Short mmCIF file of C-alpha atoms in Angstrom, two decimals:
data_model
loop_
_atom_site.label_atom_id
_atom_site.label_comp_id
_atom_site.label_asym_id
_atom_site.label_seq_id
_atom_site.Cartn_x
_atom_site.Cartn_y
_atom_site.Cartn_z
CA MET A 1 -40.42 -54.75 -29.68
CA GLN A 2 -40.47 -51.29 -31.08
CA LYS A 3 -37.18 -49.52 -30.96
CA TYR A 4 -36.73 -45.97 -30.87
CA GLU A 5 -34.14 -43.50 -32.18
CA CYS A 6 -33.15 -40.41 -30.77
CA ASP A 7 -33.48 -37.63 -33.50
CA LEU A 8 -30.62 -35.49 -31.80
CA CYS A 9 -27.67 -38.01 -31.90
CA GLY A 10 -28.93 -40.99 -33.62
CA TYR A 11 -28.73 -43.47 -30.48
CA VAL A 12 -31.13 -46.46 -30.66
CA TYR A 13 -33.20 -47.55 -27.55
CA ASP A 14 -33.57 -51.27 -28.09
CA PRO A 15 -36.00 -52.50 -25.42
CA ALA A 16 -34.02 -56.09 -25.62
CA GLU A 17 -31.18 -54.27 -24.16
CA GLY A 18 -32.67 -51.51 -22.21
CA ASP A 19 -30.31 -49.02 -20.41
CA PRO A 20 -29.19 -50.83 -17.52
CA ASP A 21 -26.55 -48.34 -16.66
CA ASN A 22 -29.41 -45.83 -16.13
CA GLY A 23 -31.87 -47.69 -14.45
CA VAL A 24 -33.82 -49.19 -17.20
CA PRO A 25 -33.59 -53.00 -17.07
CA ALA A 26 -33.15 -55.15 -20.28
CA GLY A 27 -36.68 -56.03 -21.78
CA THR A 28 -38.26 -52.80 -20.78
CA ALA A 29 -40.60 -51.72 -23.57
CA TRP A 30 -40.33 -48.16 -24.54
CA GLU A 31 -43.91 -46.93 -23.11
CA ASP A 32 -42.51 -48.18 -19.99
CA VAL A 33 -39.20 -46.43 -19.90
CA PRO A 34 -39.84 -43.56 -17.29
CA GLU A 35 -40.63 -40.27 -18.78
CA ASP A 36 -37.56 -38.62 -16.85
CA TRP A 37 -35.22 -40.91 -18.60
CA VAL A 38 -33.23 -39.02 -21.24
CA CYS A 39 -30.76 -40.24 -24.10
CA PRO A 40 -27.72 -41.98 -22.19
CA LEU A 41 -25.36 -40.29 -25.34
CA CYS A 42 -26.51 -36.86 -25.74
CA GLY A 43 -29.42 -36.12 -23.03
CA ALA A 44 -32.32 -35.49 -25.37
CA SER A 45 -35.58 -35.98 -23.54
CA LYS A 46 -37.83 -38.99 -24.53
CA ASP A 47 -40.18 -36.89 -26.53
CA GLN A 48 -37.17 -36.14 -28.94
CA PHE A 49 -37.18 -40.18 -30.08
CA SER A 50 -38.69 -41.64 -32.98
CA ALA A 51 -39.65 -45.42 -33.75
CA VAL A 52 -37.51 -47.06 -36.19
CA ASP A 53 -37.21 -50.49 -37.78
CA MET B 1 5.60 -27.16 -60.21
CA ASN B 2 3.58 -28.69 -57.61
CA ALA B 3 5.40 -27.75 -54.63
CA LEU B 4 3.01 -29.98 -52.28
CA GLN B 5 4.05 -33.39 -50.98
CA ALA B 6 2.05 -35.86 -49.51
CA VAL B 7 3.67 -37.80 -46.84
CA PRO B 8 3.45 -41.74 -46.93
CA LEU B 9 2.66 -43.49 -43.80
CA THR B 10 2.78 -47.08 -45.39
CA ASP B 11 3.41 -48.52 -48.93
CA SER B 12 -0.18 -47.61 -49.95
CA VAL B 13 -1.41 -45.07 -47.32
CA TYR B 14 -0.40 -41.14 -47.77
CA TRP B 15 -1.29 -38.21 -45.48
CA VAL B 16 -2.57 -35.65 -47.65
CA GLY B 17 -3.81 -33.02 -45.10
CA ALA B 18 -3.01 -29.29 -44.58
CA ILE B 19 -1.20 -27.37 -41.93
CA ASP B 20 -2.47 -24.01 -40.45
CA TRP B 21 0.23 -22.20 -38.98
CA THR B 22 -2.25 -19.34 -38.40
CA ILE B 23 -5.38 -20.29 -36.26
CA ARG B 24 -5.26 -19.22 -32.51
CA ASP B 25 -9.24 -19.10 -32.12
CA PHE B 26 -10.36 -22.68 -32.99
CA HIS B 27 -14.26 -21.94 -31.89
CA GLY B 28 -13.34 -20.59 -28.36
CA TYR B 29 -9.82 -22.78 -27.91
CA LEU B 30 -6.71 -21.14 -27.80
CA THR B 31 -4.90 -22.85 -30.31
CA SER B 32 -1.54 -21.16 -29.41
CA ARG B 33 0.62 -23.75 -31.90
CA GLY B 34 -1.84 -23.59 -34.73
CA THR B 35 -2.90 -26.99 -36.16
CA THR B 36 -3.49 -29.63 -39.15
CA TYR B 37 -6.38 -30.53 -40.81
CA ASN B 38 -5.64 -34.39 -41.83
CA ALA B 39 -6.52 -36.02 -44.82
CA TYR B 40 -5.60 -39.57 -45.95
CA LEU B 41 -5.20 -41.23 -49.37
CA ILE B 42 -5.42 -44.99 -49.70
CA MET B 43 -3.89 -46.02 -52.94
CA ALA B 44 -5.89 -49.33 -53.12
CA ASP B 45 -7.72 -50.83 -56.02
CA LYS B 46 -10.44 -48.13 -55.27
CA ILE B 47 -8.52 -45.32 -54.35
CA THR B 48 -9.93 -43.73 -51.39
CA LEU B 49 -9.73 -40.29 -49.57
CA VAL B 50 -10.43 -40.32 -45.99
CA ASP B 51 -11.82 -36.90 -44.84
CA THR B 52 -11.03 -33.63 -46.27
CA VAL B 53 -9.74 -30.36 -44.65
CA LYS B 54 -11.17 -27.05 -43.67
CA GLN B 55 -12.48 -25.12 -46.78
CA PRO B 56 -9.64 -22.73 -47.23
CA PHE B 57 -7.07 -25.46 -47.42
CA PHE B 58 -8.77 -27.31 -50.43
CA SER B 59 -6.02 -26.34 -52.88
CA GLU B 60 -2.83 -27.43 -50.25
CA MET B 61 -5.09 -30.79 -50.12
CA MET B 62 -5.34 -31.23 -53.69
CA GLY B 63 -1.94 -30.41 -54.59
CA ARG B 64 -0.63 -33.04 -51.76
CA ILE B 65 -2.93 -35.37 -53.45
CA ALA B 66 -1.89 -34.76 -57.15
CA SER B 67 1.94 -35.37 -55.80
CA VAL B 68 0.78 -39.12 -55.47
CA VAL B 69 -2.28 -39.64 -58.02
CA ASP B 70 -4.38 -37.53 -60.60
CA PRO B 71 -7.10 -36.50 -57.75
CA SER B 72 -9.78 -37.33 -60.72
CA LYS B 73 -8.94 -40.97 -60.27
CA ILE B 74 -10.14 -40.98 -56.51
CA ASP B 75 -12.99 -43.59 -56.42
CA VAL B 76 -14.38 -43.23 -53.00
CA VAL B 77 -14.34 -40.47 -50.62
CA VAL B 78 -15.32 -41.56 -46.70
CA SER B 79 -16.18 -38.78 -44.29
CA ASN B 80 -15.49 -39.84 -40.59
CA HIS B 81 -16.59 -36.81 -39.16
CA ALA B 82 -18.87 -33.94 -40.46
CA GLU B 83 -17.42 -30.94 -38.56
CA MET B 84 -16.15 -28.46 -41.36
CA ASP B 85 -12.33 -28.61 -40.51
CA HIS B 86 -12.70 -32.05 -42.15
CA SER B 87 -15.67 -31.34 -44.45
CA GLY B 88 -15.05 -27.71 -45.41
CA ALA B 89 -13.41 -28.85 -48.33
CA LEU B 90 -15.97 -31.82 -49.45
CA PRO B 91 -18.28 -29.98 -51.79
CA GLN B 92 -15.26 -28.74 -53.80
CA THR B 93 -13.40 -32.18 -53.66
CA LEU B 94 -16.48 -33.86 -54.90
CA ALA B 95 -16.92 -31.44 -57.65
CA ALA B 96 -13.43 -31.70 -58.83
CA VAL B 97 -13.17 -35.66 -58.30
CA GLN B 98 -16.43 -36.75 -58.97
CA PRO B 99 -16.01 -40.14 -57.12
CA GLU B 100 -18.07 -43.00 -57.46
CA LYS B 101 -19.25 -43.00 -53.95
CA LEU B 102 -19.28 -40.69 -50.82
CA TYR B 103 -19.63 -42.83 -47.44
CA ALA B 104 -20.44 -41.48 -44.03
CA SER B 105 -22.02 -42.70 -40.99
CA LYS B 106 -25.74 -42.59 -40.80
CA MET B 107 -25.69 -39.30 -38.65
CA GLY B 108 -22.87 -38.17 -40.81
CA ALA B 109 -25.22 -38.38 -43.85
CA ARG B 110 -27.86 -36.50 -41.93
CA GLY B 111 -25.37 -33.82 -40.50
CA LEU B 112 -23.48 -33.22 -43.96
CA ALA B 113 -27.01 -32.69 -45.56
CA ARG B 114 -27.80 -30.09 -43.30
CA HIS B 115 -24.15 -28.51 -43.86
CA PHE B 116 -23.97 -28.63 -47.59
CA ALA B 117 -25.91 -28.92 -50.94
CA LEU B 118 -23.83 -31.83 -52.18
CA PRO B 119 -23.32 -32.98 -55.96
CA MET B 120 -24.02 -36.47 -55.19
CA GLU B 121 -25.59 -38.71 -52.93
CA ILE B 122 -24.16 -40.03 -49.49
CA THR B 123 -24.20 -43.72 -48.83
CA PRO B 124 -24.63 -44.10 -44.99
CA VAL B 125 -22.76 -47.17 -43.51
CA ALA B 126 -23.48 -49.13 -40.47
CA ASP B 127 -21.62 -50.05 -37.33
CA GLY B 128 -19.36 -53.02 -38.19
CA GLU B 129 -19.80 -52.61 -41.88
CA THR B 130 -16.92 -53.60 -44.08
CA LEU B 131 -16.36 -51.90 -47.41
CA SER B 132 -14.09 -53.63 -50.00
CA LEU B 133 -11.76 -51.45 -52.15
CA GLY B 134 -10.26 -54.30 -54.08
CA ASN B 135 -7.09 -55.34 -52.46
CA LEU B 136 -7.69 -53.60 -49.43
CA SER B 137 -10.79 -52.87 -47.00
CA LEU B 138 -11.94 -50.52 -44.66
CA GLN B 139 -14.06 -51.38 -41.48
CA PHE B 140 -16.25 -48.94 -40.02
CA MET B 141 -17.07 -48.23 -36.31
CA GLU B 142 -19.44 -45.78 -34.94
CA THR B 143 -18.23 -43.75 -32.33
CA LYS B 144 -21.37 -41.58 -31.81
CA LEU B 145 -20.76 -38.34 -29.46
CA LEU B 146 -16.94 -38.93 -29.70
CA HIS B 147 -17.33 -36.09 -30.21
CA TRP B 148 -20.22 -35.50 -32.44
CA PRO B 149 -23.16 -37.48 -33.41
CA ASP B 150 -21.81 -38.79 -36.83
CA SER B 151 -18.15 -39.39 -35.77
CA MET B 152 -17.05 -42.78 -36.54
CA PHE B 153 -13.64 -44.56 -37.10
CA SER B 154 -12.59 -46.38 -40.08
CA TYR B 155 -9.81 -49.29 -39.72
CA LEU B 156 -7.58 -50.66 -42.48
CA PRO B 157 -7.15 -54.28 -41.59
CA GLU B 158 -4.64 -54.89 -44.21
CA ARG B 159 -2.18 -52.24 -43.02
CA GLU B 160 -3.50 -52.20 -39.20
CA LEU B 161 -4.25 -48.56 -39.39
CA LEU B 162 -6.90 -46.90 -37.50
CA PHE B 163 -7.94 -43.47 -39.06
CA SER B 164 -9.69 -42.03 -35.70
CA GLN B 165 -11.10 -38.77 -36.83
CA ASP B 166 -10.64 -35.96 -33.65
CA ALA B 167 -9.98 -38.79 -31.29
CA PHE B 168 -6.39 -38.98 -30.28
CA GLY B 169 -5.63 -36.05 -31.73
CA MET B 170 -4.30 -32.38 -31.08
CA HIS B 171 -4.03 -29.04 -32.26
CA LEU B 172 -0.11 -28.86 -33.19
CA ALA B 173 1.02 -27.12 -36.55
CA SER B 174 4.29 -28.81 -37.46
CA SER B 175 6.47 -30.15 -40.26
CA GLN B 176 6.84 -33.46 -38.54
CA ARG B 177 4.08 -35.89 -39.36
CA PHE B 178 4.60 -38.57 -36.75
CA ASP B 179 4.74 -38.86 -32.85
CA ASP B 180 8.44 -40.03 -32.67
CA GLU B 181 9.53 -36.59 -34.61
CA VAL B 182 8.19 -34.46 -32.04
CA ASP B 183 8.97 -33.65 -28.30
CA ASP B 184 7.48 -35.71 -26.04
CA TRP B 185 6.56 -32.65 -23.70
CA VAL B 186 5.03 -30.86 -26.87
CA LEU B 187 2.82 -33.96 -27.22
CA ASP B 188 1.76 -34.14 -23.73
CA HIS B 189 0.98 -30.84 -23.41
CA GLU B 190 -1.08 -30.44 -26.78
CA ALA B 191 -2.80 -34.08 -26.35
CA THR B 192 -3.91 -33.02 -22.55
CA LYS B 193 -5.30 -29.98 -23.85
CA TYR B 194 -7.11 -31.44 -26.58
CA TYR B 195 -8.80 -34.20 -24.52
CA ALA B 196 -9.61 -31.46 -21.81
CA ASN B 197 -11.19 -29.19 -23.99
CA ILE B 198 -13.07 -31.44 -26.79
CA LEU B 199 -13.44 -34.74 -24.82
CA THR B 200 -13.96 -34.34 -21.38
CA PRO B 201 -17.72 -33.90 -21.41
CA PHE B 202 -17.80 -37.18 -23.20
CA SER B 203 -15.64 -39.13 -21.00
CA PRO B 204 -18.15 -41.98 -19.90
CA LEU B 205 -18.13 -42.93 -23.80
CA VAL B 206 -14.51 -42.80 -23.88
CA THR B 207 -14.24 -45.59 -21.51
CA LYS B 208 -16.79 -47.46 -23.17
CA LEU B 209 -15.34 -47.25 -26.68
CA LEU B 210 -11.93 -48.15 -25.10
CA ALA B 211 -13.64 -51.17 -23.69
CA LYS B 212 -15.19 -52.19 -26.98
CA VAL B 213 -11.81 -51.63 -28.75
CA GLN B 214 -10.03 -53.73 -26.37
CA GLU B 215 -12.70 -56.27 -26.70
CA THR B 216 -12.28 -56.52 -30.58
CA ASN B 217 -8.59 -56.76 -30.16
CA LEU B 218 -7.77 -55.10 -33.16
CA PRO B 219 -4.32 -55.39 -34.51
CA LEU B 220 -3.01 -52.15 -34.57
CA LYS B 221 0.26 -50.42 -35.98
CA MET B 222 -0.84 -46.88 -36.49
CA ILE B 223 -3.31 -44.35 -35.37
CA ALA B 224 -4.08 -41.66 -37.81
CA PRO B 225 -6.02 -38.74 -36.11
CA ASP B 226 -7.67 -35.87 -38.19
CA HIS B 227 -5.53 -33.08 -36.09
CA GLY B 228 -1.94 -33.45 -35.23
CA PRO B 229 1.00 -36.06 -35.60
CA ILE B 230 0.01 -39.71 -36.46
CA TRP B 231 0.98 -42.29 -33.69
CA ARG B 232 2.95 -44.70 -35.25
CA LYS B 233 5.76 -45.31 -32.57
CA ASP B 234 3.60 -45.40 -29.48
CA TRP B 235 -0.08 -45.46 -29.90
CA GLN B 236 -0.37 -47.31 -26.40
CA ARG B 237 0.53 -44.40 -24.63
CA ILE B 238 -2.29 -42.03 -25.89
CA VAL B 239 -4.80 -44.77 -25.73
CA ALA B 240 -3.69 -45.15 -21.99
CA ARG B 241 -3.71 -41.50 -21.34
CA TYR B 242 -7.55 -41.45 -22.53
CA ALA B 243 -8.30 -44.18 -20.32
CA HIS B 244 -6.92 -42.28 -17.16
CA TRP B 245 -8.57 -38.80 -18.19
CA ALA B 246 -11.82 -40.53 -18.71
CA GLN B 247 -11.99 -41.60 -15.34
CA MET B 248 -11.78 -38.09 -14.19
CA VAL B 249 -9.79 -39.17 -11.10
CA PRO B 250 -9.43 -36.57 -7.95
CA THR B 251 -5.77 -35.76 -7.90
CA ARG B 252 -3.83 -33.57 -5.46
CA LYS B 253 -3.68 -30.47 -7.86
CA ALA B 254 -5.84 -27.70 -6.99
CA VAL B 255 -6.72 -24.94 -9.67
CA ILE B 256 -7.40 -21.34 -8.15
CA VAL B 257 -9.36 -19.18 -11.26
CA TYR B 258 -9.99 -15.64 -10.40
CA ASP B 259 -10.24 -12.18 -11.45
CA THR B 260 -9.69 -9.06 -9.45
CA MET B 261 -10.51 -5.52 -9.73
CA TRP B 262 -8.43 -3.71 -7.07
CA GLY B 263 -6.34 -6.65 -5.84
CA SER B 264 -8.46 -7.75 -3.13
CA THR B 265 -9.78 -11.04 -4.64
CA CYS B 266 -6.27 -11.66 -5.90
CA MET B 267 -5.15 -11.45 -2.16
CA MET B 268 -7.71 -13.91 -1.21
CA ALA B 269 -6.60 -16.32 -3.97
CA LYS B 270 -2.84 -16.09 -2.60
CA ALA B 271 -3.73 -16.84 0.68
CA TYR B 272 -6.00 -20.03 -0.34
CA ALA B 273 -2.92 -21.09 -2.36
CA GLU B 274 -0.75 -20.88 0.56
CA GLY B 275 -3.12 -22.88 2.63
CA LEU B 276 -3.37 -25.51 0.18
CA MET B 277 0.56 -25.59 -0.35
CA ALA B 278 0.94 -25.83 3.35
CA GLY B 279 -1.31 -28.83 3.56
CA GLY B 280 0.43 -30.72 0.69
CA ALA B 281 -1.42 -30.05 -2.36
CA CYS B 282 -0.01 -28.57 -5.65
CA VAL B 283 -1.66 -25.29 -6.78
CA HIS B 284 -2.24 -23.97 -10.32
CA GLN B 285 -3.44 -20.17 -10.25
CA LEU B 286 -5.07 -18.85 -13.15
CA PRO B 287 -5.71 -15.09 -12.96
CA LEU B 288 -8.24 -14.69 -15.79
CA GLY B 289 -6.73 -11.28 -17.05
CA ALA B 290 -3.91 -13.83 -18.33
CA SER B 291 -5.38 -17.07 -18.82
CA HIS B 292 -7.71 -18.31 -21.50
CA ARG B 293 -10.54 -20.39 -20.88
CA SER B 294 -9.22 -23.27 -22.51
CA ASP B 295 -6.15 -23.16 -20.64
CA VAL B 296 -8.40 -23.35 -17.48
CA GLY B 297 -9.92 -26.47 -18.72
CA THR B 298 -6.83 -27.87 -19.43
CA GLN B 299 -5.44 -27.34 -15.80
CA VAL B 300 -9.02 -28.32 -14.47
CA LEU B 301 -8.87 -31.82 -16.29
CA GLU B 302 -6.16 -33.24 -14.10
CA SER B 303 -7.25 -31.46 -10.52
CA GLY B 304 -8.92 -32.69 -7.26
CA ALA B 305 -10.17 -29.12 -6.40
CA LEU B 306 -11.36 -26.04 -7.97
CA LEU B 307 -11.65 -22.77 -6.33
CA ILE B 308 -13.20 -20.00 -7.89
CA GLY B 309 -13.01 -16.23 -7.12
CA SER B 310 -14.80 -13.17 -8.36
CA PRO B 311 -15.20 -9.64 -7.33
CA THR B 312 -18.67 -8.00 -7.37
CA ILE B 313 -19.44 -5.39 -10.31
CA ASN B 314 -22.64 -3.87 -10.48
CA GLY B 315 -24.23 -6.57 -8.53
CA ASN B 316 -22.79 -9.18 -10.67
CA LEU B 317 -19.99 -11.52 -10.90
CA PHE B 318 -17.14 -10.57 -13.14
CA PRO B 319 -17.51 -11.20 -17.14
CA THR B 320 -14.54 -13.32 -17.27
CA VAL B 321 -15.58 -15.43 -14.36
CA ALA B 322 -19.11 -15.70 -16.07
CA ASP B 323 -17.48 -16.86 -19.06
CA THR B 324 -15.46 -19.64 -17.28
CA LEU B 325 -18.07 -20.70 -15.24
CA ALA B 326 -20.25 -21.43 -18.66
CA TYR B 327 -17.48 -22.90 -20.31
CA LEU B 328 -16.34 -25.34 -17.40
CA ARG B 329 -20.07 -26.32 -16.71
CA GLY B 330 -20.23 -27.69 -20.57
CA LEU B 331 -17.13 -29.72 -20.17
CA ASN B 332 -18.37 -31.32 -17.04
CA ARG B 333 -15.29 -32.58 -15.28
CA LEU B 334 -16.58 -34.50 -12.25
CA ASN B 335 -15.16 -35.29 -9.00
CA LEU B 336 -14.08 -31.85 -7.97
CA ILE B 337 -14.25 -30.23 -4.70
CA GLY B 338 -14.15 -26.68 -4.00
CA THR B 339 -15.54 -23.52 -2.73
CA ALA B 340 -16.15 -20.00 -3.92
CA PHE B 341 -14.58 -16.47 -2.67
CA GLY B 342 -14.41 -12.81 -3.60
CA SER B 343 -14.31 -9.16 -2.51
CA TYR B 344 -17.29 -6.74 -2.86
CA GLY B 345 -17.66 -3.07 -1.99
CA TRP B 346 -21.47 -2.79 -1.04
CA SER B 347 -23.80 -5.48 -2.43
CA GLY B 348 -21.69 -8.66 -2.87
CA GLU B 349 -23.79 -10.76 -4.82
CA ALA B 350 -20.97 -12.46 -6.70
CA THR B 351 -19.66 -15.14 -4.19
CA ARG B 352 -23.24 -16.56 -3.84
CA GLN B 353 -23.48 -16.29 -7.89
CA VAL B 354 -20.13 -18.46 -8.46
CA ALA B 355 -21.03 -21.14 -5.72
CA GLN B 356 -24.41 -21.68 -7.52
CA GLY B 357 -22.56 -21.92 -10.81
CA MET B 358 -20.11 -24.41 -9.36
CA GLU B 359 -23.02 -26.59 -7.84
CA GLU B 360 -24.20 -26.43 -11.40
CA MET B 361 -21.08 -28.04 -12.38
CA HIS B 362 -21.30 -30.71 -9.71
CA VAL B 363 -18.50 -29.39 -7.69
CA GLU B 364 -18.77 -30.59 -4.03
CA MET B 365 -18.54 -27.34 -2.07
CA VAL B 366 -16.44 -28.56 1.01
CA ALA B 367 -15.95 -25.04 2.29
CA GLU B 368 -18.37 -22.40 2.86
CA PRO B 369 -18.21 -19.69 0.15
CA PHE B 370 -16.39 -16.58 1.78
CA ARG B 371 -17.08 -12.87 0.63
CA VAL B 372 -15.03 -10.05 2.36
CA GLN B 373 -15.86 -6.42 1.99
CA TRP B 374 -13.45 -4.04 0.41
CA VAL B 375 -9.90 -5.41 1.39
CA PRO B 376 -8.99 -8.54 3.18
CA THR B 377 -8.04 -7.93 6.79
CA ALA B 378 -5.20 -10.52 8.17
CA GLU B 379 -8.23 -12.52 9.96
CA ASP B 380 -9.51 -12.73 6.61
CA LEU B 381 -6.51 -13.89 4.98
CA GLN B 382 -6.00 -16.38 7.75
CA ARG B 383 -9.40 -18.05 6.98
CA CYS B 384 -8.65 -18.27 3.37
CA PHE B 385 -5.42 -19.98 4.45
CA ASP B 386 -6.92 -22.35 6.83
CA THR B 387 -9.58 -23.20 4.48
CA GLY B 388 -7.00 -23.72 1.82
CA ARG B 389 -5.23 -26.04 4.35
CA GLN B 390 -8.49 -27.99 5.16
CA ILE B 391 -9.18 -28.56 1.29
CA ALA B 392 -5.78 -30.02 0.78
CA GLU B 393 -6.20 -32.37 3.69
CA GLU B 394 -9.59 -33.37 2.25
CA MET B 395 -7.85 -33.78 -1.39
CA THR B 396 -5.32 -36.06 -0.09
CA LYS B 397 -7.94 -38.08 1.76
CA ARG B 398 -9.97 -38.41 -1.78
CA ALA B 399 -6.69 -39.05 -3.71
CA ASP B 400 -5.59 -41.99 -1.15
CA GLU B 401 -9.13 -43.30 -1.18
CA CYS B 402 -9.18 -43.57 -4.85
CA GLY B 403 -5.88 -45.08 -5.23
CA CYS B 404 -5.52 -43.96 -8.72
CA GLU B 405 -2.64 -42.51 -10.07
CA VAL B 406 -2.42 -38.92 -8.90
CA HIS B 407 -0.28 -35.99 -9.54
#
């Protein structure tokens, strides 16, 4: 599944890991991450992420 | 002659930084004891410089390097942190040294490129990557947002030495380079102030990082930060303090921050303090006419309650109080209870504005904000006293429930 990187701080959202600390279970595709979810490192919103390899 | 000297950490690692005895305003942080910008020289087969110094101290760093080796022999430069107190001298260093390679984290490479027009490419390194320096090596560990996106640690396994950039540092100018050479109370105070003002916002990440470091079980003899003394005698102590601070536990210390115009808000502050003390709390009062915001941040780090008082001036809260509220909101010290108070003449907006600011800081308001017109009466002061005592009792309850180490 496609990973996404925070443009501001470099945090990488990996769908395989999700973000369980913030209510996003492992295996959640980027498209299914809630729109109000924010970067767990720096607080950036979803629209500040870009797809990465 | 070259009067500048490097200081050896091991047979092959030298401190080649700079001592800044002058600085007092470090981006709004009162550095009462000055600071150091620590750079480190590794005399491996591939001679390596870890971080540089603030730009005006370029010559001091180069002089210290020259006491060990001709600086043009440096092969590798590593930037653990792109902030300008460590990277400001980087462009001149690269021009003078012309190393083969410059390494930084991926975000460091991006950040440095946005700071400087560097004369060479930056090679990004990945988390966990090892760089061979011939007879020695460096392992990199990303520490994103501790305290910048680019931040990383570099570990020298052959000497069991961790270059930790700003983490575990402090602002302290001194001729001594090691923890065992500096009075414990000075280390405690400056390390506390540093954590409070630089790392508090990232406390959840500190907890995660310490868990990760513990998991990897790195053998460690020394921690070499980018400011202040190198931990060679007792690095466990500063790591334990970080673990404690990061929990932001509710303690029995209350902090009362206020400013005053004609003494009325001050009278209220003192009445709250007496009540808090009567209820068994330790109280630290910070009148803002005599207290720097970074000292407020330091006191708040190890507190359980925060009371903020402001008179109303021209329909607004006092400017010093606005400054402190903005600053504390950024630090995001959680698990506080508190209340707001203040005196006013006719309109009286400040108390509400302070209360609103405190709620934005996630302070749990356990008592009604209290405003008094002109000068508090005996009854008004009694109410402040009673509220103080009630807050102290609540603090004791929370500290007991937490069961953590409290002060």
